[in-house]
Amino acid sequence: MLRIKWKRNLTQFFPPLLLLLTGACVYFSNIMVAAPRTGEAIYAIYADLSPHSREWGMVPVVSIFFTLSTLPFIALGYAMGREFKNFPALHAYAINAAGSLAGLLAFSLLSYFSTPPLFWFGLGGLLFLLLAGKQQNFVVSVLCLGLIFYLVQNLHQKDHEIWSPYYKINHYQNPHFTSINVNGSLHQYMVNFSPPPGSNRTIADQVKQDYQLPYRFEKAGRMY
């Protein structure tokens, strides 16, 4: 790794840059991205979007997120470069490797316990405030991190959102079925084939009829 030589303190720009990235994520969370046609059915990818959502092309969206995702890491890389100058090269690389392993362990533990984004952002924000020290403008950092936490909080749907070790899972209860979305895309419907007496069975009967269709053409004992 090249040791940082530029005297301008870039670490202080990390919270504003992260706020900018988070704001872009919030804005584009309700945007439909027009992907090149591949012949694959992708109608379910935007299952949780409003029918009035705006549409953007893939190239500008990818370009925006590539840029906004890179900038915060430049600020963090500058901070790490400054710390590297305080140690002999071999010791610095050993500390870097140990930090990477500690990060993997923390990531694994947080994923194992299915912690939501609020916990991740809260923990990361506190660590930055503690470790950045005089390399940051404390007031600006607290303000930006507070706004980030507010944006993430508004995206969290407490009543029907679950975080697994890998996915965001949303479940929506309907009088006739339960829909499951994974990472914002439709995953499956769960239909109750034994609804309470007096309830509307139209959807359940239709789905059951569709599933029984193969048995109309082949005997049950010969189905594989």
C-alpha positions as a printed Julia matrix, in Angstrom:
224×3 Matrix{Float64}:
   0.0     0.0     0.0
   1.26    3.45   -0.86
   1.73    5.63    2.2
  -0.33    8.77    2.13
   1.66   11.97    1.51
  -1.1    14.5     0.82
  -1.43   16.91    3.74
  -5.16   17.59    3.25
  -7.23   15.7     5.82
  -9.71   13.56    3.9
 -10.97   11.57    6.89
 -13.31   14.4     7.9
 -15.23   13.95    4.64
 -16.24   10.35    5.39
 -19.53   11.14    7.25
 -20.8    13.62    4.6
 -19.87   11.21    1.79
 -21.59    8.32    3.57
 -24.65   10.53    4.06
 -24.65   11.29    0.33
 -24.47    7.56   -0.49
 -27.25    6.73    1.98
 -29.44    9.49    0.55
 -28.93    8.09   -2.95
 -29.91    4.62   -1.7
 -33.1     6.03   -0.19
 -33.97    7.89   -3.39
 -33.31    4.96   -5.69
 -35.16    2.53   -3.42
 -38.34    3.6    -5.22
 -36.84    3.81   -8.72
 -37.26    1.24  -11.47
 -34.0     0.54  -13.32
 -34.47   -0.25  -17.01
 -32.21   -3.27  -17.62
 -31.29   -4.54  -21.1
 -33.74   -7.2   -22.24
 -32.35  -10.7   -21.77
 -35.47  -12.75  -22.33
 -35.69  -13.51  -18.62
 -38.89  -12.72  -16.75
 -38.02  -10.04  -14.2
 -41.47   -8.66  -13.46
 -41.21   -9.73   -9.82
 -38.0    -7.81   -9.12
 -39.94   -4.6    -8.5
 -42.74   -6.19   -6.5
 -42.5    -3.69   -3.66
 -42.4    -0.53   -5.81
 -45.22    1.9    -6.37
 -46.84    1.74   -9.83
 -45.98    5.45  -10.15
 -42.24    4.92   -9.64
 -39.89    6.73  -12.0
 -37.59    4.85  -14.36
 -33.85    5.31  -14.85
 -31.44    3.7   -17.27
 -28.95    1.17  -15.98
 -25.79    3.03  -17.06
 -26.47    6.27  -15.12
 -27.59    4.34  -12.01
 -24.5     2.1   -12.03
 -22.26    5.13  -12.64
 -23.81    7.08   -9.76
 -23.49    4.24   -7.28
 -19.99    3.3    -8.41
 -18.86    6.87   -7.76
 -20.75    7.38   -4.5
 -19.6     4.0    -3.15
 -15.95    4.74   -3.96
 -15.67    8.17   -2.33
 -16.24    7.11    1.32
 -13.54    4.45    0.98
 -11.08    7.07   -0.25
 -11.63    8.96    3.0
 -11.19    5.79    5.07
  -8.13    4.78    3.05
  -6.55    8.13    3.8
  -7.09    7.57    7.54
  -5.53    4.13    7.33
  -2.6     5.5     5.34
  -1.88    8.08    8.04
  -1.89    5.37   10.69
   0.48    3.22    8.63
   3.11    5.93    8.87
   3.26    5.47   12.64
   4.48    1.85   12.46
   7.22   -0.12   10.73
   5.93   -1.58    7.47
   5.75   -5.2     8.68
   3.96   -4.24   11.9
   1.51   -2.08    9.95
   0.61   -4.94    7.61
   0.2    -7.31   10.57
  -2.2    -4.87   12.24
  -4.06   -4.49    8.96
  -4.45   -8.27    8.6
  -5.6    -8.6    12.22
  -8.16   -5.84   11.68
  -9.48   -7.61    8.59
  -9.91  -10.86   10.52
 -11.63   -9.01   13.37
 -13.97   -7.4    10.85
 -14.85  -10.79    9.36
 -15.57  -12.15   12.83
 -17.78   -9.17   13.7
 -19.59   -9.47   10.36
 -20.22  -13.18   10.98
 -21.57  -12.58   14.48
 -23.88   -9.75   13.41
 -25.16  -11.86   10.53
 -25.63  -14.92   12.74
 -27.86  -12.97   15.12
 -29.83  -11.45   12.2
 -29.24   -7.89   13.36
 -31.03   -5.15   11.35
 -29.28   -2.27    9.52
 -29.98    0.11   12.42
 -27.59   -1.9    14.57
 -24.9    -1.98   11.86
 -25.03    1.76   11.22
 -25.19    2.57   14.92
 -22.17    0.42   15.74
 -20.19    1.68   12.75
 -20.99    5.3    13.56
 -19.86    4.96   17.17
 -16.61    3.28   16.13
 -15.88    6.08   13.67
 -16.51    8.78   16.28
 -14.21    7.03   18.73
 -11.38    6.13   16.35
 -11.28    9.18   14.06
 -10.42   11.47   16.95
  -9.02   14.82   15.85
  -9.1    13.81   12.18
 -12.79   14.69   12.08
 -15.05   17.65   12.67
 -16.96   16.15   15.58
 -20.08   18.31   15.16
 -20.32   17.59   11.43
 -19.74   13.88   12.05
 -22.48   13.65   14.67
 -24.91   15.6    12.47
 -24.24   13.47    9.38
 -24.35   10.17   11.25
 -27.59   11.24   12.95
 -29.17   11.99    9.57
 -27.95    8.65    8.23
 -29.51    6.85   11.18
 -32.77    8.73   10.57
 -32.85    7.72    6.88
 -32.14    4.08    7.69
 -34.78    4.11   10.42
 -37.42    5.33    7.95
 -36.61    2.49    5.56
 -37.05   -0.14    8.26
 -40.53   -1.7     8.25
 -40.85   -2.96   11.81
 -44.18   -4.77   11.53
 -43.37   -7.09    8.63
 -39.61   -7.09    8.12
 -37.16   -9.81    9.18
 -33.41   -9.91    8.62
 -31.88  -13.33    8.05
 -28.07  -13.8     7.96
 -28.22  -13.1     4.21
 -31.47  -11.42    3.21
 -34.07   -8.8     4.04
 -37.39  -10.65    4.17
 -40.73   -8.83    4.08
 -44.0   -10.64    4.68
 -47.38   -9.09    3.89
 -50.6   -10.63    5.1
 -53.55  -10.65    2.7
 -57.03  -12.0     3.46
 -56.43  -14.72    0.86
 -52.67  -15.34    1.01
 -49.33  -14.21    2.44
 -46.72  -12.74    0.09
 -42.99  -13.05    0.76
 -40.51  -10.54   -0.69
 -36.76  -11.11   -0.47
 -34.48   -8.09   -0.88
 -37.38   -6.18   -2.39
 -38.27   -8.84   -4.98
 -41.28  -11.13   -4.94
 -40.24  -14.59   -3.77
 -43.45  -16.54   -3.22
 -47.1   -16.55   -2.21
 -48.39  -18.79    0.58
 -52.03  -19.75    0.1
 -54.22  -21.27    2.82
 -56.08  -24.18    1.25
 -58.18  -24.61    4.4
 -59.51  -21.1     5.05
 -61.99  -20.44    7.87
 -65.65  -21.19    7.12
 -67.44  -18.36    5.39
 -64.28  -16.79    3.91
 -63.72  -16.22    0.21
 -62.12  -19.35   -1.27
 -61.84  -18.1    -4.87
 -58.05  -17.72   -4.94
 -57.37  -20.91   -2.96
 -59.67  -22.94   -5.2
 -58.07  -21.53   -8.35
 -54.53  -22.28   -7.16
 -55.5   -25.78   -6.05
 -57.09  -26.39   -9.44
 -53.89  -25.31  -11.21
 -51.73  -27.61   -9.08
 -54.02  -30.56   -9.79
 -53.82  -30.01  -13.54
 -51.07  -32.65  -14.21
 -53.19  -35.37  -12.61
 -55.81  -34.88  -15.3
 -53.42  -36.25  -17.89
 -51.53  -38.91  -15.9
 -52.5   -41.38  -13.24
 -51.34  -40.47   -9.75
 -49.33  -43.68   -9.34
 -47.17  -42.83  -12.36
 -46.27  -39.28  -11.39
 -42.58  -38.66  -10.61
